[in-house]
mmCIF file of C-alpha atoms and ligand atoms in Angstrom:
data_model
loop_
_atom_site.group_PDB
_atom_site.id
_atom_site.type_symbol
_atom_site.label_atom_id
_atom_site.label_comp_id
_atom_site.label_asym_id
_atom_site.label_seq_id
_atom_site.Cartn_x
_atom_site.Cartn_y
_atom_site.Cartn_z
ATOM 1 C CA MET D 1 205.233 61.497 200.174
ATOM 2 C CA THR D 2 202.346 60.627 197.906
ATOM 3 C CA THR D 3 199.109 62.217 199.034
ATOM 4 C CA LYS D 4 195.755 60.589 198.505
ATOM 5 C CA ALA D 5 194.876 63.174 195.862
ATOM 6 C CA THR D 6 197.425 61.711 193.469
ATOM 7 C CA ARG D 7 196.277 58.125 193.715
ATOM 8 C CA ALA D 8 193.737 56.164 191.697
ATOM 9 C CA VAL D 9 193.064 52.573 190.765
ATOM 10 C CA GLY D 10 193.335 51.329 187.196
ATOM 11 C CA VAL D 11 191.756 48.121 185.920
ATOM 12 C CA ASP D 12 192.615 46.939 182.418
ATOM 13 C CA ILE D 13 190.210 44.379 180.992
ATOM 14 C CA GLY D 14 191.783 42.415 178.159
ATOM 15 C CA GLY D 15 190.758 39.502 175.985
ATOM 16 C CA THR D 16 192.959 37.171 178.062
ATOM 17 C CA GLY D 17 193.517 38.790 181.466
ATOM 18 C CA ILE D 18 192.060 41.434 183.774
ATOM 19 C CA LYS D 19 194.759 43.392 185.575
ATOM 20 C CA GLY D 20 194.600 46.085 188.192
ATOM 21 C CA ALA D 21 196.763 48.128 190.523
ATOM 22 C CA LEU D 22 196.823 51.216 192.680
ATOM 23 C CA VAL D 23 198.688 53.952 190.829
ATOM 24 C CA ASP D 24 200.597 57.058 191.875
ATOM 25 C CA LEU D 25 199.686 59.662 189.254
ATOM 26 C CA ALA D 26 202.272 62.181 190.393
ATOM 27 C CA HIS D 27 204.864 59.865 188.863
ATOM 28 C CA GLY D 28 202.830 57.412 186.793
ATOM 29 C CA GLU D 29 204.000 54.409 188.815
ATOM 30 C CA LEU D 30 202.313 51.418 190.384
ATOM 31 C CA LEU D 31 201.967 51.715 194.158
ATOM 32 C CA SER D 32 200.777 48.154 194.648
ATOM 33 C CA ASP D 33 201.509 44.773 193.171
ATOM 34 C CA ARG D 34 199.712 44.128 189.918
ATOM 35 C CA VAL D 35 196.754 41.813 190.481
ATOM 36 C CA LYS D 36 195.748 39.658 187.536
ATOM 37 C CA VAL D 37 192.913 37.200 186.966
ATOM 38 C CA ALA D 38 192.054 35.351 183.759
ATOM 39 C CA THR D 39 189.294 36.873 181.636
ATOM 40 C CA PRO D 40 186.333 34.486 182.127
ATOM 41 C CA ALA D 41 185.644 32.185 179.162
ATOM 42 C CA GLY D 42 183.149 33.824 176.826
ATOM 43 C CA ALA D 43 183.690 37.219 178.551
ATOM 44 C CA GLU D 44 180.007 37.838 179.259
ATOM 45 C CA PRO D 45 179.270 41.056 181.212
ATOM 46 C CA GLY D 46 178.248 39.425 184.520
ATOM 47 C CA ASP D 47 181.350 37.220 184.623
ATOM 48 C CA VAL D 48 183.647 40.115 183.715
ATOM 49 C CA LEU D 49 182.063 42.226 186.481
ATOM 50 C CA ASP D 50 182.705 39.427 188.999
ATOM 51 C CA ALA D 51 186.328 39.228 187.871
ATOM 52 C CA VAL D 52 186.741 43.005 188.267
ATOM 53 C CA ARG D 53 185.254 42.727 191.774
ATOM 54 C CA GLN D 54 187.773 40.020 192.539
ATOM 55 C CA VAL D 55 190.662 42.218 191.371
ATOM 56 C CA LEU D 56 189.431 45.164 193.483
ATOM 57 C CA GLY D 57 188.881 42.885 196.486
ATOM 58 C CA THR D 58 192.411 41.497 196.232
ATOM 59 C CA LEU D 59 193.799 45.016 195.926
ATOM 60 C CA GLY D 60 191.759 46.007 198.994
ATOM 61 C CA VAL D 61 190.302 49.050 197.205
ATOM 62 C CA SER D 62 186.608 48.215 196.980
ATOM 63 C CA ASP D 63 185.444 51.503 198.560
ATOM 64 C CA ALA D 64 184.415 54.477 196.449
ATOM 65 C CA ASP D 65 186.864 56.953 198.033
ATOM 66 C CA ILE D 66 189.563 56.366 195.515
ATOM 67 C CA PRO D 67 188.977 57.107 191.817
ATOM 68 C CA LEU D 68 188.650 54.036 189.594
ATOM 69 C CA GLY D 69 189.359 53.824 185.878
ATOM 70 C CA VAL D 70 188.317 50.793 183.871
ATOM 71 C CA ALA D 71 189.727 50.096 180.409
ATOM 72 C CA PHE D 72 187.932 47.781 178.006
ATOM 73 C CA PRO D 73 188.931 46.141 174.687
ATOM 74 C CA ALA D 74 186.205 47.663 172.510
ATOM 75 C CA ILE D 75 185.022 50.946 171.033
ATOM 76 C CA VAL D 76 183.662 53.018 173.941
ATOM 77 C CA LYS D 77 181.379 55.916 173.099
ATOM 78 C CA ASN D 78 179.383 57.773 175.753
ATOM 79 C CA GLY D 79 179.764 54.855 178.165
ATOM 80 C CA ARG D 80 178.532 52.279 175.665
ATOM 81 C CA THR D 81 180.634 49.509 174.179
ATOM 82 C CA LEU D 82 180.038 49.429 170.446
ATOM 83 C CA SER D 83 182.152 46.461 169.340
ATOM 84 C CA ALA D 84 183.266 43.066 170.643
ATOM 85 C CA ALA D 85 186.270 41.582 168.846
ATOM 86 C CA ASN D 86 187.609 39.430 171.698
ATOM 87 C CA VAL D 87 184.668 39.469 174.150
ATOM 88 C CA ALA D 88 181.034 38.316 174.025
ATOM 89 C CA ASP D 89 178.764 39.920 171.418
ATOM 90 C CA THR D 90 176.509 41.015 174.302
ATOM 91 C CA TRP D 91 178.810 44.025 174.679
ATOM 92 C CA ILE D 92 177.814 45.469 171.294
ATOM 93 C CA GLY D 93 175.601 48.479 172.006
ATOM 94 C CA PHE D 94 175.738 47.710 175.752
ATOM 95 C CA GLU D 95 175.524 50.396 178.502
ATOM 96 C CA ALA D 96 178.785 49.086 179.910
ATOM 97 C CA GLU D 97 179.812 52.069 182.042
ATOM 98 C CA LYS D 98 176.439 52.110 183.829
ATOM 99 C CA PHE D 99 176.575 48.333 184.186
ATOM 100 C CA PHE D 100 179.932 48.522 185.988
ATOM 101 C CA GLU D 101 178.876 51.539 188.055
ATOM 102 C CA ASP D 102 175.679 49.814 189.193
ATOM 103 C CA GLY D 103 177.487 46.540 189.812
ATOM 104 C CA LEU D 104 180.343 48.117 191.749
ATOM 105 C CA GLY D 105 178.153 50.701 193.477
ATOM 106 C CA ARG D 106 180.408 53.617 192.542
ATOM 107 C CA ASP D 107 181.467 55.992 189.757
ATOM 108 C CA ILE D 108 184.138 54.884 187.351
ATOM 109 C CA HIS D 109 185.943 56.315 184.333
ATOM 110 C CA PHE D 110 185.409 53.955 181.414
ATOM 111 C CA ALA D 111 187.413 53.982 178.170
ATOM 112 C CA ASN D 112 189.056 51.910 175.433
ATOM 113 C CA ASP D 113 192.134 49.958 176.581
ATOM 114 C CA ALA D 114 194.544 51.121 173.858
ATOM 115 C CA ASP D 115 193.413 54.731 174.227
ATOM 116 C CA VAL D 116 194.215 54.785 177.939
ATOM 117 C CA ALA D 117 197.595 53.152 177.249
ATOM 118 C CA GLY D 118 198.229 55.995 174.805
ATOM 119 C CA VAL D 119 197.332 58.552 177.464
ATOM 120 C CA ALA D 120 199.729 56.878 179.926
ATOM 121 C CA GLU D 121 202.604 56.936 177.436
ATOM 122 C CA ALA D 122 201.862 60.561 176.497
ATOM 123 C CA ARG D 123 201.917 61.666 180.126
ATOM 124 C CA TYR D 124 204.557 59.404 181.632
ATOM 125 C CA GLY D 125 206.291 57.451 178.926
ATOM 126 C CA ALA D 126 207.544 57.142 175.369
ATOM 127 C CA ALA D 127 205.251 59.838 173.919
ATOM 128 C CA ARG D 128 206.013 62.478 176.520
ATOM 129 C CA ASP D 129 206.538 65.793 174.732
ATOM 130 C CA ALA D 130 206.220 63.983 171.364
ATOM 131 C CA ALA D 131 205.260 66.490 168.682
ATOM 132 C CA GLY D 132 203.062 65.551 165.750
ATOM 133 C CA LEU D 133 201.370 62.222 165.249
ATOM 134 C CA THR D 134 202.051 59.301 167.577
ATOM 135 C CA ILE D 135 200.459 55.913 167.020
ATOM 136 C CA LEU D 136 200.562 53.486 169.915
ATOM 137 C CA THR D 137 199.759 49.884 169.123
ATOM 138 C CA THR D 138 199.141 47.188 171.697
ATOM 139 C CA LEU D 139 200.068 43.719 170.476
ATOM 140 C CA GLY D 140 198.199 41.155 172.555
ATOM 141 C CA THR D 141 195.062 39.086 172.070
ATOM 142 C CA GLY D 142 194.110 41.765 169.550
ATOM 143 C CA ILE D 143 195.776 44.857 168.118
ATOM 144 C CA GLY D 144 194.679 48.019 169.877
ATOM 145 C CA THR D 145 195.610 51.454 168.600
ATOM 146 C CA ALA D 146 195.737 54.926 170.115
ATOM 147 C CA VAL D 147 196.205 57.982 167.916
ATOM 148 C CA LEU D 148 197.692 61.069 169.574
ATOM 149 C CA TYR D 149 198.357 64.395 167.940
ATOM 150 C CA ASN D 150 200.651 66.724 169.896
ATOM 151 C CA GLY D 151 199.731 64.724 172.995
ATOM 152 C CA HIS D 152 195.962 64.913 172.399
ATOM 153 C CA LEU D 153 194.128 61.650 172.036
ATOM 154 C CA ILE D 154 191.830 61.116 169.078
ATOM 155 C CA PRO D 155 189.729 58.346 170.644
ATOM 156 C CA ASN D 156 188.524 55.001 169.338
ATOM 157 C CA ALA D 157 190.852 54.479 166.405
ATOM 158 C CA GLU D 158 190.444 50.801 165.456
ATOM 159 C CA LEU D 159 193.459 50.452 163.198
ATOM 160 C CA GLY D 160 194.003 46.829 164.230
ATOM 161 C CA HIS D 161 190.958 46.009 162.145
ATOM 162 C CA LEU D 162 192.341 47.396 158.910
ATOM 163 C CA GLN D 163 191.595 44.848 156.243
ATOM 164 C CA ARG D 164 194.472 43.168 154.417
ATOM 165 C CA ALA D 165 194.166 43.438 150.656
ATOM 166 C CA ASN D 166 192.393 40.419 149.117
ATOM 167 C CA ARG D 167 192.353 38.501 152.420
ATOM 168 C CA LYS D 168 189.558 37.399 154.684
ATOM 169 C CA LYS D 169 191.365 38.154 157.937
ATOM 170 C CA ASP D 170 192.134 41.654 159.139
ATOM 171 C CA PHE D 171 195.584 42.684 160.412
ATOM 172 C CA GLU D 172 194.620 41.920 164.012
ATOM 173 C CA ALA D 173 193.789 38.279 163.244
ATOM 174 C CA TRP D 174 197.067 37.847 161.369
ATOM 175 C CA ALA D 175 199.592 39.984 163.250
ATOM 176 C CA ALA D 176 198.503 40.280 166.914
ATOM 177 C CA TYR D 177 200.712 38.488 169.433
ATOM 178 C CA SER D 178 197.972 35.855 169.796
ATOM 179 C CA ALA D 179 198.784 34.762 166.206
ATOM 180 C CA VAL D 180 202.362 34.041 167.332
ATOM 181 C CA GLU D 181 201.072 31.810 170.122
ATOM 182 C CA ARG D 182 198.426 30.155 167.968
ATOM 183 C CA GLU D 183 200.677 29.482 164.991
ATOM 184 C CA GLN D 184 203.964 29.162 166.920
ATOM 185 C CA LEU D 185 205.601 31.818 164.745
ATOM 186 C CA THR D 186 209.293 32.586 165.112
ATOM 187 C CA TRP D 187 210.226 36.205 165.860
ATOM 188 C CA SER D 188 211.387 36.666 162.264
ATOM 189 C CA LYS D 189 208.176 35.263 160.776
ATOM 190 C CA TRP D 190 206.107 37.469 163.030
ATOM 191 C CA ALA D 191 208.317 40.462 162.206
ATOM 192 C CA ARG D 192 207.456 40.023 158.517
ATOM 193 C CA ARG D 193 203.774 40.363 159.386
ATOM 194 C CA LEU D 194 204.487 43.372 161.588
ATOM 195 C CA GLN D 195 206.549 44.904 158.796
ATOM 196 C CA SER D 196 203.571 44.713 156.486
ATOM 197 C CA TYR D 197 201.240 46.166 159.143
ATOM 198 C CA TYR D 198 203.433 49.072 160.231
ATOM 199 C CA SER D 199 204.417 49.902 156.636
ATOM 200 C CA TYR D 200 200.757 50.177 155.770
ATOM 201 C CA LEU D 201 200.038 52.403 158.791
ATOM 202 C CA GLU D 202 203.049 54.505 157.846
ATOM 203 C CA PHE D 203 201.798 54.911 154.287
ATOM 204 C CA LEU D 204 198.262 55.802 155.405
ATOM 205 C CA LEU D 205 199.057 58.202 158.228
ATOM 206 C CA SER D 206 202.688 59.418 158.006
ATOM 207 C CA PRO D 207 203.184 59.283 161.773
ATOM 208 C CA ASP D 208 206.129 60.766 163.664
ATOM 209 C CA LEU D 209 206.392 57.972 166.208
ATOM 210 C CA PHE D 210 205.179 54.401 166.710
ATOM 211 C CA ILE D 211 204.977 52.962 170.226
ATOM 212 C CA VAL D 212 204.559 49.242 170.804
ATOM 213 C CA GLY D 213 202.766 48.146 173.964
ATOM 214 C CA GLY D 214 201.218 44.940 175.250
ATOM 215 C CA GLY D 215 202.874 42.134 177.213
ATOM 216 C CA VAL D 216 205.199 41.222 174.350
ATOM 217 C CA SER D 217 206.786 44.689 174.422
ATOM 218 C CA LYS D 218 209.129 43.325 177.101
ATOM 219 C CA HIS D 219 210.675 41.264 174.275
ATOM 220 C CA ALA D 220 210.933 44.282 171.962
ATOM 221 C CA ASP D 221 214.640 43.552 171.334
ATOM 222 C CA GLU D 222 213.641 40.335 169.574
ATOM 223 C CA PHE D 223 211.427 41.901 166.932
ATOM 224 C CA LEU D 224 211.667 45.704 166.716
ATOM 225 C CA PRO D 225 215.236 45.627 165.274
ATOM 226 C CA LEU D 226 213.897 43.392 162.468
ATOM 227 C CA LEU D 227 211.535 46.116 161.239
ATOM 228 C CA HIS D 228 212.551 48.641 158.599
ATOM 229 C CA LEU D 229 210.449 51.773 158.782
ATOM 230 C CA LYS D 230 210.955 55.477 158.169
ATOM 231 C CA THR D 231 209.206 56.212 161.457
ATOM 232 C CA PRO D 232 210.956 55.617 164.804
ATOM 233 C CA ILE D 233 209.373 52.652 166.609
ATOM 234 C CA VAL D 234 209.963 52.164 170.345
ATOM 235 C CA PRO D 235 208.528 49.981 173.130
ATOM 236 C CA ALA D 236 206.036 51.493 175.551
ATOM 237 C CA VAL D 237 207.925 52.638 178.646
ATOM 238 C CA HIS D 238 205.166 51.206 180.834
ATOM 239 C CA ARG D 239 204.894 48.040 178.787
ATOM 240 C CA ASN D 240 201.870 46.068 179.827
ATOM 241 C CA ASN D 241 201.068 48.434 182.722
ATOM 242 C CA ALA D 242 200.278 51.375 180.449
ATOM 243 C CA GLY D 243 196.558 50.458 180.393
ATOM 244 C CA ILE D 244 196.351 50.343 184.185
ATOM 245 C CA ILE D 245 198.208 53.653 184.559
ATOM 246 C CA GLY D 246 196.188 55.434 181.848
ATOM 247 C CA ALA D 247 192.836 54.219 183.211
ATOM 248 C CA ALA D 248 193.801 55.446 186.677
ATOM 249 C CA ALA D 249 195.023 58.795 185.288
ATOM 250 C CA LEU D 250 191.720 59.495 183.521
ATOM 251 C CA ALA D 251 189.755 58.522 186.635
ATOM 252 C CA LEU D 252 191.731 61.020 188.667
ATOM 253 C CA ASP D 253 191.147 63.713 186.011
ATOM 254 C CA ASP D 254 187.388 63.184 186.493
ATOM 255 C CA GLU D 255 187.741 64.009 190.199
ATOM 256 C CA ARG D 256 189.498 67.290 189.563
HETATM 257 C C1 BGC R 1 189.439 45.944 169.781
HETATM 258 C C2 BGC R 1 189.993 47.242 170.283
HETATM 259 C C3 BGC R 1 190.992 46.994 171.393
HETATM 260 C C4 BGC R 1 192.038 45.995 170.955
HETATM 261 C C5 BGC R 1 193.020 45.641 172.052
HETATM 262 C C6 BGC R 1 190.575 45.020 169.393
HETATM 263 O O1 BGC R 1 190.067 43.804 168.946
HETATM 264 O O2 BGC R 1 188.603 46.139 168.655
HETATM 265 O O3 BGC R 1 188.962 48.091 170.725
HETATM 266 O O4 BGC R 1 191.595 48.196 171.770
HETATM 267 O O5 BGC R 1 191.425 44.796 170.502
HETATM 268 O O6 BGC R 1 192.402 45.072 173.146
#
């Protein structure tokens, strides 16, 4: 039986949706249904806080007894958000961790969304026991990246914002899953963009493993076989739940 000491709540704030669940960290599995609300238009702090409250209320976990991890789609350094690619510019240089703690009336663990997904896959998924350099990418509204070396996270890598040579747009704007939706790309057209992105990462960093997360990873069979890389590339075991699981895992670590 799962004891209380192995449970925590994870909330994953994305550019499009805010998702949360109660997680069993002994096994890295969701213990509740996944609750999802749309990210409020403009993604201003007050509206995002209200949406997080709504997720916690629906989960029935609004009390402070159970550790809470919150993942956010921006650089997070010492509790401050330092960038805002798919959220309001208000978040740049914002004391976000304190803002959520004050607003929710409790401690939280606050971190970058791709980084926590990387932690989840290192502990419970595709990067378990992976030696050397693993790069997890989340393909969603943006491109998030987590860099892990022998299972240790090197936080706040923003490799989705690598600039394409002689182009105005960065790789995120051109190759995130949102570009597929916006431009109605076929799998093969998108795969050509991904090929260019992953080849460039491969050249720059010589990784040992690529992991692909984000909602679209459930369709990995449609596009991963179209890529030709020297590095193995696999879907995240926890797919789009990796952020929730990783946020919860780090929150529980804080309690220990
Ligand atoms: C942000 C990253 C984030 C990623 C995925 C990017 O636009 O800069 O911090 O991890 O989107 O949400």
